[in-house]
PDB file of C-alpha atoms in Angstrom:
ATOM      1  CA  MET A   1      18.537  81.094 -40.069  1.00 46.00           C
ATOM      2  CA  ASP A   2      18.530  80.222 -43.790  1.00 48.00           C
ATOM      3  CA  SER A   3      17.547  76.598 -43.102  1.00 52.00           C
ATOM      4  CA  ASP A   4      14.589  77.778 -41.018  1.00 53.00           C
ATOM      5  CA  ALA A   5      13.133  80.084 -43.662  1.00 59.00           C
ATOM      6  CA  SER A   6       9.389  79.659 -44.304  1.00 72.00           C
ATOM      7  CA  GLN A   7       8.891  78.128 -40.830  1.00 81.00           C
ATOM      8  CA  ARG A   8       6.247  79.664 -38.541  1.00 87.00           C
ATOM      9  CA  LEU A   9       7.681  81.954 -35.891  1.00 85.00           C
ATOM     10  CA  ASP A  10       6.050  80.171 -32.936  1.00 84.00           C
ATOM     11  CA  ALA A  11       7.106  76.744 -34.214  1.00 83.00           C
ATOM     12  CA  PHE A  12      10.669  77.940 -34.739  1.00 83.00           C
ATOM     13  CA  LEU A  13      10.951  79.296 -31.193  1.00 82.00           C
ATOM     14  CA  ALA A  14       9.475  76.141 -29.645  1.00 79.00           C
ATOM     15  CA  SER A  15      11.908  73.950 -31.578  1.00 77.00           C
ATOM     16  CA  TYR A  16      14.859  75.864 -30.123  1.00 68.00           C
ATOM     17  CA  ASP A  17      13.567  75.981 -26.542  1.00 69.00           C
ATOM     18  CA  ALA A  18      12.012  72.790 -25.233  1.00 61.00           C
ATOM     19  CA  SER A  19      11.144  74.429 -21.891  1.00 61.00           C
ATOM     20  CA  LYS A  20       8.283  76.330 -23.538  1.00 69.00           C
ATOM     21  CA  THR A  21       5.500  74.963 -25.715  1.00 73.00           C
ATOM     22  CA  ARG A  22       4.434  76.312 -29.080  1.00 78.00           C
ATOM     23  CA  SER A  23       1.142  77.505 -27.571  1.00 78.00           C
ATOM     24  CA  LEU A  24       3.038  79.446 -24.915  1.00 75.00           C
ATOM     25  CA  TYR A  25       5.234  81.102 -27.550  1.00 80.00           C
ATOM     26  CA  LYS A  26       2.108  81.930 -29.540  1.00 83.00           C
ATOM     27  CA  LYS A  27       0.705  83.699 -26.482  1.00 77.00           C
ATOM     28  CA  LEU A  28       3.980  85.568 -25.867  1.00 78.00           C
ATOM     29  CA  ILE A  29       4.057  86.704 -29.500  1.00 83.00           C
ATOM     30  CA  GLU A  30       0.457  87.916 -29.312  1.00 81.00           C
ATOM     31  CA  GLU A  31       1.244  89.841 -26.110  1.00 73.00           C
ATOM     32  CA  GLY A  32       4.193  91.601 -27.735  1.00 77.00           C
ATOM     33  CA  TYR A  33       7.031  89.839 -25.935  1.00 75.00           C
ATOM     34  CA  VAL A  34       8.591  88.738 -29.228  1.00 84.00           C
ATOM     35  CA  LYS A  35       9.791  91.237 -31.839  1.00 81.00           C
ATOM     36  CA  LEU A  36      10.801  90.417 -35.389  1.00 80.00           C
ATOM     37  CA  ASN A  37      13.117  92.942 -36.996  1.00 83.00           C
ATOM     38  CA  GLY A  38      12.040  95.356 -34.265  1.00 77.00           C
ATOM     39  CA  GLU A  39       8.299  94.991 -34.878  1.00 80.00           C
ATOM     40  CA  SER A  40       5.399  92.940 -33.549  1.00 82.00           C
ATOM     41  CA  VAL A  41       4.104  90.207 -35.863  1.00 85.00           C
ATOM     42  CA  LYS A  42       1.670  87.310 -35.759  1.00 86.00           C
ATOM     43  CA  ALA A  43       2.667  83.860 -34.504  1.00 84.00           C
ATOM     44  CA  SER A  44       1.920  82.507 -37.984  1.00 85.00           C
ATOM     45  CA  TYR A  45       4.543  84.764 -39.601  1.00 85.00           C
ATOM     46  CA  LYS A  46       6.720  82.739 -41.972  1.00 85.00           C
ATOM     47  CA  LEU A  47      10.403  83.383 -41.359  1.00 83.00           C
ATOM     48  CA  ASN A  48      12.703  84.700 -44.045  1.00 83.00           C
ATOM     49  CA  ALA A  49      16.469  84.438 -44.294  1.00 76.00           C
ATOM     50  CA  GLY A  50      18.108  87.240 -42.288  1.00 74.00           C
ATOM     51  CA  ASP A  51      15.177  87.862 -39.930  1.00 81.00           C
ATOM     52  CA  GLU A  52      16.244  89.010 -36.459  1.00 81.00           C
ATOM     53  CA  ILE A  53      14.222  87.787 -33.466  1.00 85.00           C
ATOM     54  CA  GLU A  54      14.208  89.613 -30.134  1.00 79.00           C
ATOM     55  CA  LEU A  55      12.765  88.061 -26.978  1.00 79.00           C
ATOM     56  CA  ILE A  56      11.622  90.580 -24.371  1.00 71.00           C
ATOM     57  CA  GLU A  57      11.808  89.329 -20.806  1.00 66.00           C
ATOM     58  CA  LYS A  58       8.367  89.073 -19.263  1.00 60.00           C
ATOM     59  CA  GLU A  59       8.138  90.305 -15.713  1.00 55.00           C
ATOM     60  CA  SER A  60       6.776  87.514 -13.542  1.00 54.00           C
ATOM     61  CA  ARG A  61       3.650  88.310 -11.636  1.00 60.00           C
ATOM     62  CA  ARG A  62       4.031  87.929  -7.878  1.00 69.00           C
ATOM     63  CA  PHE A  63       1.359  86.158  -5.870  1.00 80.00           C
ATOM     64  CA  GLU A  64       1.243  85.819  -2.104  1.00 87.00           C
ATOM     65  CA  LYS A  65       1.191  82.244  -0.829  1.00 91.00           C
ATOM     66  CA  THR A  66      -1.978  82.101   1.229  1.00 93.00           C
ATOM     67  CA  PRO A  67      -3.192  79.228   3.440  1.00 95.00           C
ATOM     68  CA  MET A  68      -6.883  78.445   3.054  1.00 96.00           C
ATOM     69  CA  ASP A  69      -9.288  75.803   4.299  1.00 96.00           C
ATOM     70  CA  ILE A  70      -9.561  73.978   0.995  1.00 97.00           C
ATOM     71  CA  LYS A  71      -9.724  70.191   0.631  1.00 97.00           C
ATOM     72  CA  VAL A  72      -7.345  68.354  -1.681  1.00 98.00           C
ATOM     73  CA  LEU A  73      -9.330  65.243  -2.606  1.00 98.00           C
ATOM     74  CA  TYR A  74      -6.755  63.624  -4.907  1.00 98.00           C
ATOM     75  CA  GLU A  75      -3.039  64.143  -5.468  1.00 98.00           C
ATOM     76  CA  ASP A  76      -0.112  62.445  -7.213  1.00 97.00           C
ATOM     77  CA  ASP A  77       3.153  63.655  -8.771  1.00 97.00           C
ATOM     78  CA  ASP A  78       1.389  65.206 -11.773  1.00 97.00           C
ATOM     79  CA  ILE A  79      -2.178  66.118 -10.845  1.00 98.00           C
ATOM     80  CA  ALA A  80      -4.303  67.262  -7.930  1.00 98.00           C
ATOM     81  CA  VAL A  81      -8.069  67.634  -7.611  1.00 98.00           C
ATOM     82  CA  ILE A  82      -9.245  70.260  -5.152  1.00 98.00           C
ATOM     83  CA  ASP A  83     -12.691  71.210  -3.831  1.00 98.00           C
ATOM     84  CA  LYS A  84     -13.103  74.946  -4.497  1.00 98.00           C
ATOM     85  CA  PRO A  85     -15.348  76.774  -2.039  1.00 97.00           C
ATOM     86  CA  ARG A  86     -18.116  79.077  -3.162  1.00 96.00           C
ATOM     87  CA  GLY A  87     -17.241  82.776  -3.395  1.00 94.00           C
ATOM     88  CA  LEU A  88     -13.580  82.281  -4.379  1.00 95.00           C
ATOM     89  CA  ILE A  89     -12.356  83.317  -7.825  1.00 93.00           C
ATOM     90  CA  VAL A  90     -10.015  80.888  -9.588  1.00 93.00           C
ATOM     91  CA  HIS A  91      -7.458  83.465 -10.711  1.00 84.00           C
ATOM     92  CA  PRO A  92      -7.251  87.232 -10.151  1.00 78.00           C
ATOM     93  CA  THR A  93      -8.017  89.973 -12.633  1.00 67.00           C
ATOM     94  CA  ASN A  94      -5.835  92.427 -10.712  1.00 63.00           C
ATOM     95  CA  ASP A  95      -2.952  92.222  -8.251  1.00 59.00           C
ATOM     96  CA  ASP A  96      -5.067  92.885  -5.175  1.00 67.00           C
ATOM     97  CA  GLU A  97      -7.500  89.993  -5.523  1.00 78.00           C
ATOM     98  CA  ILE A  98      -7.115  86.848  -3.429  1.00 89.00           C
ATOM     99  CA  SER A  99      -7.873  83.785  -5.516  1.00 92.00           C
ATOM    100  CA  LEU A 100      -7.414  80.033  -5.714  1.00 95.00           C
ATOM    101  CA  VAL A 101      -3.966  80.704  -7.198  1.00 94.00           C
ATOM    102  CA  ASN A 102      -2.780  82.043  -3.827  1.00 94.00           C
ATOM    103  CA  PHE A 103      -3.744  78.747  -2.175  1.00 96.00           C
ATOM    104  CA  LEU A 104      -2.208  76.607  -4.919  1.00 96.00           C
ATOM    105  CA  LEU A 105       1.165  78.334  -4.523  1.00 95.00           C
ATOM    106  CA  TYR A 106       0.977  77.790  -0.765  1.00 95.00           C
ATOM    107  CA  ARG A 107      -0.065  74.145  -0.991  1.00 96.00           C
ATOM    108  CA  PHE A 108       1.931  72.731  -3.920  1.00 97.00           C
ATOM    109  CA  ALA A 109       5.693  72.831  -4.485  1.00 95.00           C
ATOM    110  CA  SER A 110       5.309  72.497  -8.254  1.00 96.00           C
ATOM    111  CA  LEU A 111       2.690  73.859 -10.652  1.00 96.00           C
ATOM    112  CA  SER A 112       2.481  74.210 -14.428  1.00 96.00           C
ATOM    113  CA  ASP A 113       3.489  77.665 -15.681  1.00 91.00           C
ATOM    114  CA  ILE A 114       2.292  77.651 -19.280  1.00 87.00           C
ATOM    115  CA  ASP A 115       0.403  80.769 -18.268  1.00 83.00           C
ATOM    116  CA  GLU A 116       2.406  82.471 -15.504  1.00 79.00           C
ATOM    117  CA  THR A 117      -0.682  84.403 -14.376  1.00 81.00           C
ATOM    118  CA  ARG A 118      -2.607  81.144 -13.825  1.00 89.00           C
ATOM    119  CA  PRO A 119      -0.164  78.592 -12.359  1.00 94.00           C
ATOM    120  CA  GLY A 120      -1.607  75.089 -12.320  1.00 96.00           C
ATOM    121  CA  ILE A 121      -4.978  76.196 -13.703  1.00 95.00           C
ATOM    122  CA  VAL A 122      -6.241  73.941 -16.513  1.00 95.00           C
ATOM    123  CA  HIS A 123      -9.929  74.909 -16.342  1.00 94.00           C
ATOM    124  CA  ARG A 124     -12.137  77.198 -14.268  1.00 92.00           C
ATOM    125  CA  LEU A 125     -15.319  77.494 -12.260  1.00 95.00           C
ATOM    126  CA  ASP A 126     -17.272  80.706 -11.736  1.00 93.00           C
ATOM    127  CA  LYS A 127     -16.729  82.557  -8.451  1.00 94.00           C
ATOM    128  CA  ASP A 128     -20.019  81.371  -6.950  1.00 96.00           C
ATOM    129  CA  THR A 129     -19.786  77.860  -8.395  1.00 97.00           C
ATOM    130  CA  SER A 130     -18.203  75.450  -5.938  1.00 98.00           C
ATOM    131  CA  GLY A 131     -16.668  72.051  -6.476  1.00 98.00           C
ATOM    132  CA  LEU A 132     -13.958  70.100  -8.202  1.00 98.00           C
ATOM    133  CA  ILE A 133     -11.086  71.608 -10.164  1.00 98.00           C
ATOM    134  CA  ILE A 134      -8.214  69.630 -11.696  1.00 98.00           C
ATOM    135  CA  ILE A 135      -4.751  71.122 -11.107  1.00 98.00           C
ATOM    136  CA  ALA A 136      -1.666  70.422 -13.257  1.00 98.00           C
ATOM    137  CA  LYS A 137       1.712  70.215 -11.504  1.00 97.00           C
ATOM    138  CA  ASN A 138       3.834  70.421 -14.658  1.00 96.00           C
ATOM    139  CA  ASN A 139       3.561  71.656 -18.230  1.00 95.00           C
ATOM    140  CA  GLU A 140       3.507  68.206 -19.817  1.00 95.00           C
ATOM    141  CA  VAL A 141       0.431  67.083 -17.936  1.00 96.00           C
ATOM    142  CA  HIS A 142      -1.150  70.530 -18.369  1.00 96.00           C
ATOM    143  CA  GLU A 143      -1.047  70.165 -22.154  1.00 95.00           C
ATOM    144  CA  LYS A 144      -2.336  66.597 -21.966  1.00 96.00           C
ATOM    145  CA  MET A 145      -5.222  67.594 -19.691  1.00 97.00           C
ATOM    146  CA  LYS A 146      -6.138  70.408 -22.078  1.00 94.00           C
ATOM    147  CA  GLU A 147      -6.376  67.827 -24.844  1.00 95.00           C
ATOM    148  CA  LEU A 148      -8.636  65.630 -22.701  1.00 96.00           C
ATOM    149  CA  PHE A 149     -10.961  68.578 -22.109  1.00 95.00           C
ATOM    150  CA  LYS A 150     -10.888  69.474 -25.797  1.00 93.00           C
ATOM    151  CA  SER A 151     -11.700  65.911 -26.881  1.00 94.00           C
ATOM    152  CA  ARG A 152     -14.462  65.677 -24.228  1.00 94.00           C
ATOM    153  CA  GLU A 153     -12.868  62.764 -22.421  1.00 96.00           C
ATOM    154  CA  ILE A 154     -13.472  64.187 -18.940  1.00 96.00           C
ATOM    155  CA  TYR A 155     -16.707  63.327 -17.151  1.00 97.00           C
ATOM    156  CA  LYS A 156     -18.132  66.382 -15.344  1.00 97.00           C
ATOM    157  CA  GLU A 157     -21.181  66.140 -13.098  1.00 98.00           C
ATOM    158  CA  TYR A 158     -22.874  69.097 -11.404  1.00 98.00           C
ATOM    159  CA  ILE A 159     -25.778  69.512  -9.030  1.00 98.00           C
ATOM    160  CA  THR A 160     -27.995  72.581  -8.924  1.00 98.00           C
ATOM    161  CA  ILE A 161     -31.423  73.875  -7.914  1.00 98.00           C
ATOM    162  CA  ALA A 162     -33.595  75.476 -10.584  1.00 98.00           C
ATOM    163  CA  VAL A 163     -36.830  77.398 -10.540  1.00 97.00           C
ATOM    164  CA  GLY A 164     -39.941  75.536 -11.723  1.00 97.00           C
ATOM    165  CA  THR A 165     -40.768  71.923 -12.505  1.00 97.00           C
ATOM    166  CA  PHE A 166     -39.745  69.516 -15.253  1.00 97.00           C
ATOM    167  CA  LYS A 167     -42.062  67.183 -17.138  1.00 93.00           C
ATOM    168  CA  GLY A 168     -39.632  64.296 -17.486  1.00 92.00           C
ATOM    169  CA  GLU A 169     -36.657  62.776 -15.709  1.00 96.00           C
ATOM    170  CA  LEU A 170     -34.230  63.733 -18.513  1.00 96.00           C
ATOM    171  CA  THR A 171     -33.961  66.930 -20.534  1.00 97.00           C
ATOM    172  CA  VAL A 172     -31.244  67.311 -23.172  1.00 97.00           C
ATOM    173  CA  VAL A 173     -30.180  70.734 -24.413  1.00 96.00           C
ATOM    174  CA  ASP A 174     -28.100  71.010 -27.600  1.00 96.00           C
ATOM    175  CA  LYS A 175     -27.880  74.742 -28.133  1.00 95.00           C
ATOM    176  CA  GLY A 176     -24.835  76.773 -29.099  1.00 96.00           C
ATOM    177  CA  ILE A 177     -23.542  79.448 -26.718  1.00 96.00           C
ATOM    178  CA  MET A 178     -21.892  82.760 -27.502  1.00 94.00           C
ATOM    179  CA  ARG A 179     -21.219  86.053 -25.708  1.00 90.00           C
ATOM    180  CA  ASP A 180     -24.278  88.274 -25.484  1.00 90.00           C
ATOM    181  CA  PRO A 181     -23.843  91.005 -28.132  1.00 88.00           C
ATOM    182  CA  ILE A 182     -25.490  93.616 -25.877  1.00 86.00           C
ATOM    183  CA  LYS A 183     -24.506  92.660 -22.314  1.00 86.00           C
ATOM    184  CA  LYS A 184     -20.907  91.519 -22.675  1.00 79.00           C
ATOM    185  CA  ILE A 185     -20.685  90.022 -19.170  1.00 84.00           C
ATOM    186  CA  LYS A 186     -23.347  87.482 -20.144  1.00 91.00           C
ATOM    187  CA  MET A 187     -23.506  84.539 -22.507  1.00 94.00           C
ATOM    188  CA  CYS A 188     -26.538  83.580 -24.578  1.00 95.00           C
ATOM    189  CA  VAL A 189     -27.979  80.734 -26.644  1.00 96.00           C
ATOM    190  CA  SER A 190     -27.399  81.235 -30.361  1.00 94.00           C
ATOM    191  CA  ASP A 191     -27.233  79.173 -33.532  1.00 93.00           C
ATOM    192  CA  GLU A 192     -24.008  81.066 -34.232  1.00 91.00           C
ATOM    193  CA  GLY A 193     -22.475  80.085 -30.894  1.00 93.00           C
ATOM    194  CA  LYS A 194     -20.071  77.284 -30.030  1.00 94.00           C
ATOM    195  CA  GLU A 195     -21.562  73.826 -29.664  1.00 95.00           C
ATOM    196  CA  ALA A 196     -22.841  73.108 -26.148  1.00 95.00           C
ATOM    197  CA  HIS A 197     -24.448  69.923 -24.829  1.00 96.00           C
ATOM    198  CA  SER A 198     -26.109  69.522 -21.408  1.00 97.00           C
ATOM    199  CA  GLU A 199     -27.955  66.525 -19.965  1.00 97.00           C
ATOM    200  CA  ILE A 200     -30.308  67.576 -17.167  1.00 98.00           C
ATOM    201  CA  HIS A 201     -31.458  64.781 -14.820  1.00 98.00           C
ATOM    202  CA  LEU A 202     -34.286  65.415 -12.371  1.00 98.00           C
ATOM    203  CA  LEU A 203     -33.473  64.224  -8.851  1.00 98.00           C
ATOM    204  CA  LYS A 204     -36.409  65.716  -6.941  1.00 97.00           C
ATOM    205  CA  GLN A 205     -38.951  68.512  -7.318  1.00 97.00           C
ATOM    206  CA  ASN A 206     -41.907  70.191  -5.676  1.00 97.00           C
ATOM    207  CA  ASP A 207     -44.385  72.751  -6.993  1.00 96.00           C
ATOM    208  CA  GLU A 208     -41.765  75.537  -7.194  1.00 96.00           C
ATOM    209  CA  TYR A 209     -38.226  74.148  -7.438  1.00 97.00           C
ATOM    210  CA  SER A 210     -36.241  71.272  -8.911  1.00 98.00           C
ATOM    211  CA  TYR A 211     -33.097  69.566  -7.639  1.00 98.00           C
ATOM    212  CA  LEU A 212     -31.022  68.577 -10.669  1.00 98.00           C
ATOM    213  CA  ARG A 213     -27.961  66.593 -11.689  1.00 98.00           C
ATOM    214  CA  VAL A 214     -26.391  68.028 -14.844  1.00 98.00           C
ATOM    215  CA  LEU A 215     -23.798  66.372 -17.061  1.00 98.00           C
ATOM    216  CA  ILE A 216     -21.920  68.543 -19.526  1.00 96.00           C
ATOM    217  CA  LYS A 217     -19.891  67.164 -22.412  1.00 87.00           C
ATOM    218  CA  THR A 218     -18.769  70.625 -23.460  1.00 91.00           C
ATOM    219  CA  GLY A 219     -17.458  73.304 -21.115  1.00 89.00           C
ATOM    220  CA  ARG A 220     -18.708  76.635 -22.413  1.00 93.00           C
ATOM    221  CA  THR A 221     -18.671  79.705 -20.190  1.00 92.00           C
ATOM    222  CA  HIS A 222     -21.748  79.703 -17.894  1.00 96.00           C
ATOM    223  CA  GLN A 223     -23.089  76.702 -19.843  1.00 97.00           C
ATOM    224  CA  ILE A 224     -25.427  75.201 -17.240  1.00 98.00           C
ATOM    225  CA  ARG A 225     -26.712  78.609 -16.140  1.00 97.00           C
ATOM    226  CA  VAL A 226     -27.368  79.661 -19.752  1.00 97.00           C
ATOM    227  CA  HIS A 227     -29.077  76.430 -20.781  1.00 98.00           C
ATOM    228  CA  LEU A 228     -31.364  76.374 -17.742  1.00 98.00           C
ATOM    229  CA  SER A 229     -32.243  80.035 -18.290  1.00 97.00           C
ATOM    230  CA  TYR A 230     -33.047  79.190 -21.928  1.00 97.00           C
ATOM    231  CA  LEU A 231     -35.516  76.563 -20.629  1.00 97.00           C
ATOM    232  CA  ASN A 232     -37.089  79.233 -18.368  1.00 97.00           C
ATOM    233  CA  HIS A 233     -35.723  77.398 -15.327  1.00 97.00           C
ATOM    234  CA  PRO A 234     -33.025  79.786 -14.048  1.00 97.00           C
ATOM    235  CA  VAL A 235     -30.630  78.552 -11.375  1.00 98.00           C
ATOM    236  CA  LEU A 236     -31.662  79.526  -7.856  1.00 98.00           C
ATOM    237  CA  GLY A 237     -30.013  82.842  -6.960  1.00 97.00           C
ATOM    238  CA  ASP A 238     -28.675  83.501 -10.488  1.00 97.00           C
ATOM    239  CA  LYS A 239     -29.832  87.080 -11.055  1.00 95.00           C
ATOM    240  CA  THR A 240     -27.581  87.376 -14.131  1.00 94.00           C
ATOM    241  CA  TYR A 241     -29.682  84.788 -15.954  1.00 96.00           C
ATOM    242  CA  GLY A 242     -33.185  85.566 -14.820  1.00 94.00           C
ATOM    243  CA  TYR A 243     -33.707  84.529 -11.208  1.00 94.00           C
ATOM    244  CA  ARG A 244     -36.262  86.847  -9.593  1.00 92.00           C
ATOM    245  CA  GLY A 245     -37.577  84.555  -6.867  1.00 89.00           C
ATOM    246  CA  LYS A 246     -38.655  85.362  -3.337  1.00 90.00           C
ATOM    247  CA  ILE A 247     -35.873  83.317  -1.714  1.00 93.00           C
ATOM    248  CA  LYS A 248     -32.822  85.515  -1.194  1.00 90.00           C
ATOM    249  CA  MET A 249     -29.529  83.825  -1.999  1.00 91.00           C
ATOM    250  CA  ASP A 250     -25.976  85.172  -1.879  1.00 89.00           C
ATOM    251  CA  GLY A 251     -25.099  84.096  -5.416  1.00 93.00           C
ATOM    252  CA  HIS A 252     -26.201  81.179  -7.585  1.00 97.00           C
ATOM    253  CA  ILE A 253     -26.492  77.561  -6.397  1.00 98.00           C
ATOM    254  CA  LEU A 254     -24.263  75.316  -8.505  1.00 98.00           C
ATOM    255  CA  HIS A 255     -21.724  72.671  -7.453  1.00 98.00           C
ATOM    256  CA  CYS A 256     -19.356  70.469  -9.496  1.00 98.00           C
ATOM    257  CA  ARG A 257     -19.769  67.196  -7.610  1.00 98.00           C
ATOM    258  CA  LYS A 258     -17.829  64.644  -9.632  1.00 98.00           C
ATOM    259  CA  VAL A 259     -15.054  64.388 -12.244  1.00 98.00           C
ATOM    260  CA  SER A 260     -13.649  61.241 -13.866  1.00 98.00           C
ATOM    261  CA  PHE A 261     -10.881  60.848 -16.431  1.00 97.00           C
ATOM    262  CA  VAL A 262      -8.063  58.574 -17.534  1.00 98.00           C
ATOM    263  CA  HIS A 263      -4.814  59.864 -16.076  1.00 97.00           C
ATOM    264  CA  PRO A 264      -2.728  61.120 -19.025  1.00 96.00           C
ATOM    265  CA  ILE A 265       0.525  59.760 -17.543  1.00 96.00           C
ATOM    266  CA  SER A 266      -0.364  56.596 -15.600  1.00 96.00           C
ATOM    267  CA  ASN A 267      -3.451  55.678 -17.700  1.00 96.00           C
ATOM    268  CA  ASN A 268      -5.300  54.858 -14.479  1.00 97.00           C
ATOM    269  CA  LEU A 269      -8.957  55.836 -14.138  1.00 98.00           C
ATOM    270  CA  ILE A 270      -9.263  58.748 -11.726  1.00 98.00           C
ATOM    271  CA  SER A 271     -12.703  59.395 -10.242  1.00 98.00           C
ATOM    272  CA  VAL A 272     -13.224  62.038  -7.564  1.00 98.00           C
ATOM    273  CA  GLU A 273     -16.442  63.054  -5.842  1.00 98.00           C
ATOM    274  CA  SER A 274     -17.059  65.814  -3.308  1.00 97.00           C
ATOM    275  CA  ASP A 275     -19.654  66.114  -0.563  1.00 96.00           C
ATOM    276  CA  VAL A 276     -22.685  68.360  -0.938  1.00 97.00           C
ATOM    277  CA  PRO A 277     -21.511  71.651   0.649  1.00 97.00           C
ATOM    278  CA  ALA A 278     -23.286  73.321   3.561  1.00 96.00           C
ATOM    279  CA  TYR A 279     -24.589  76.281   1.517  1.00 96.00           C
ATOM    280  CA  PHE A 280     -26.184  73.858  -0.960  1.00 97.00           C
ATOM    281  CA  LYS A 281     -27.898  71.900   1.830  1.00 97.00           C
ATOM    282  CA  GLU A 282     -29.217  75.185   3.205  1.00 96.00           C
ATOM    283  CA  ALA A 283     -30.707  75.982  -0.214  1.00 97.00           C
ATOM    284  CA  LEU A 284     -32.356  72.541  -0.381  1.00 97.00           C
ATOM    285  CA  ILE A 285     -34.008  73.284   2.967  1.00 97.00           C
ATOM    286  CA  LYS A 286     -35.064  76.831   2.016  1.00 96.00           C
ATOM    287  CA  THR A 287     -36.766  75.538  -1.135  1.00 97.00           C
ATOM    288  CA  ASN A 288     -38.568  72.800   0.843  1.00 96.00           C
ATOM    289  CA  LEU A 289     -36.994  70.095  -1.285  1.00 97.00           C
ATOM    290  CA  TYR A 290     -35.640  68.433   1.865  1.00 95.00           C
ATOM    291  CA  LYS A 291     -36.074  68.679   5.616  1.00 93.00           C
ATOM    292  CA  ALA A 292     -33.020  69.510   7.708  1.00 90.00           C
ATOM    293  CA  LYS A 293     -33.096  66.066   9.382  1.00 89.00           C
ATOM    294  CA  ASP A 294     -32.883  64.383   5.965  1.00 88.00           C
ATOM    295  CA  LEU A 295     -29.575  66.083   5.145  1.00 87.00           C
ATOM    296  CA  GLN A 296     -27.691  65.331   8.355  1.00 76.00           C
TER     297      GLN A 296
END
């Protein structure tokens, strides 16, 4: 190992095993699955001559393959785009939870495994947020899709219903978002938070509610819900961020309707759009934004 002295531990491991990326080795090191001279160290540790590296086998998590009524709206050899229903978590927090992962393993023969607990998952939607999710079928495209998200080269369009009325057709929110220091399950607007940009387009409104199209260039946790709450226009049904209205909803009303991006392998433009789901149409009727006959 003399010739590898002063090299970072994660970089060294990735250079000797092309089946795993440097970021994956970094995660394994942080989780304690790599020991150096019998001890845990950081991924940035600089190797010295004579160092002994031990790799501890990570027990694979077992997920049941579960059929579900979920639409696959686009698919090729590398990528799929699925339409996640409302009320389904993307990946489980414990072994007993049924999630989108169970369906992905049932539906697709190959999925990326950069994170073995989240096969194929490049990005997420909240449990009660429905709509489009991009799935990676291999590790190469997974890493490339992550870069597209990071460089904000993926177009993401949502629709939602918010409380109250807007003065103009376009409202832009450029406010950083961070985890709430008091209520850890929430996020909040803060100058110390990560940059977050939302473009809120008014589609229709009445005296009490507004039907909105929201474009997000960043993808912060709960971004749309937080920004609308900051404007005192909480999302319909979103009790976490201030909804206290008279209309009872089983969770918040938010749907990812469209995604567009340049395919990282073929370089073709991929644009996928989903239909407005039934629960969303029901909310439009309950808020008197539309009549039932107008949504048939």
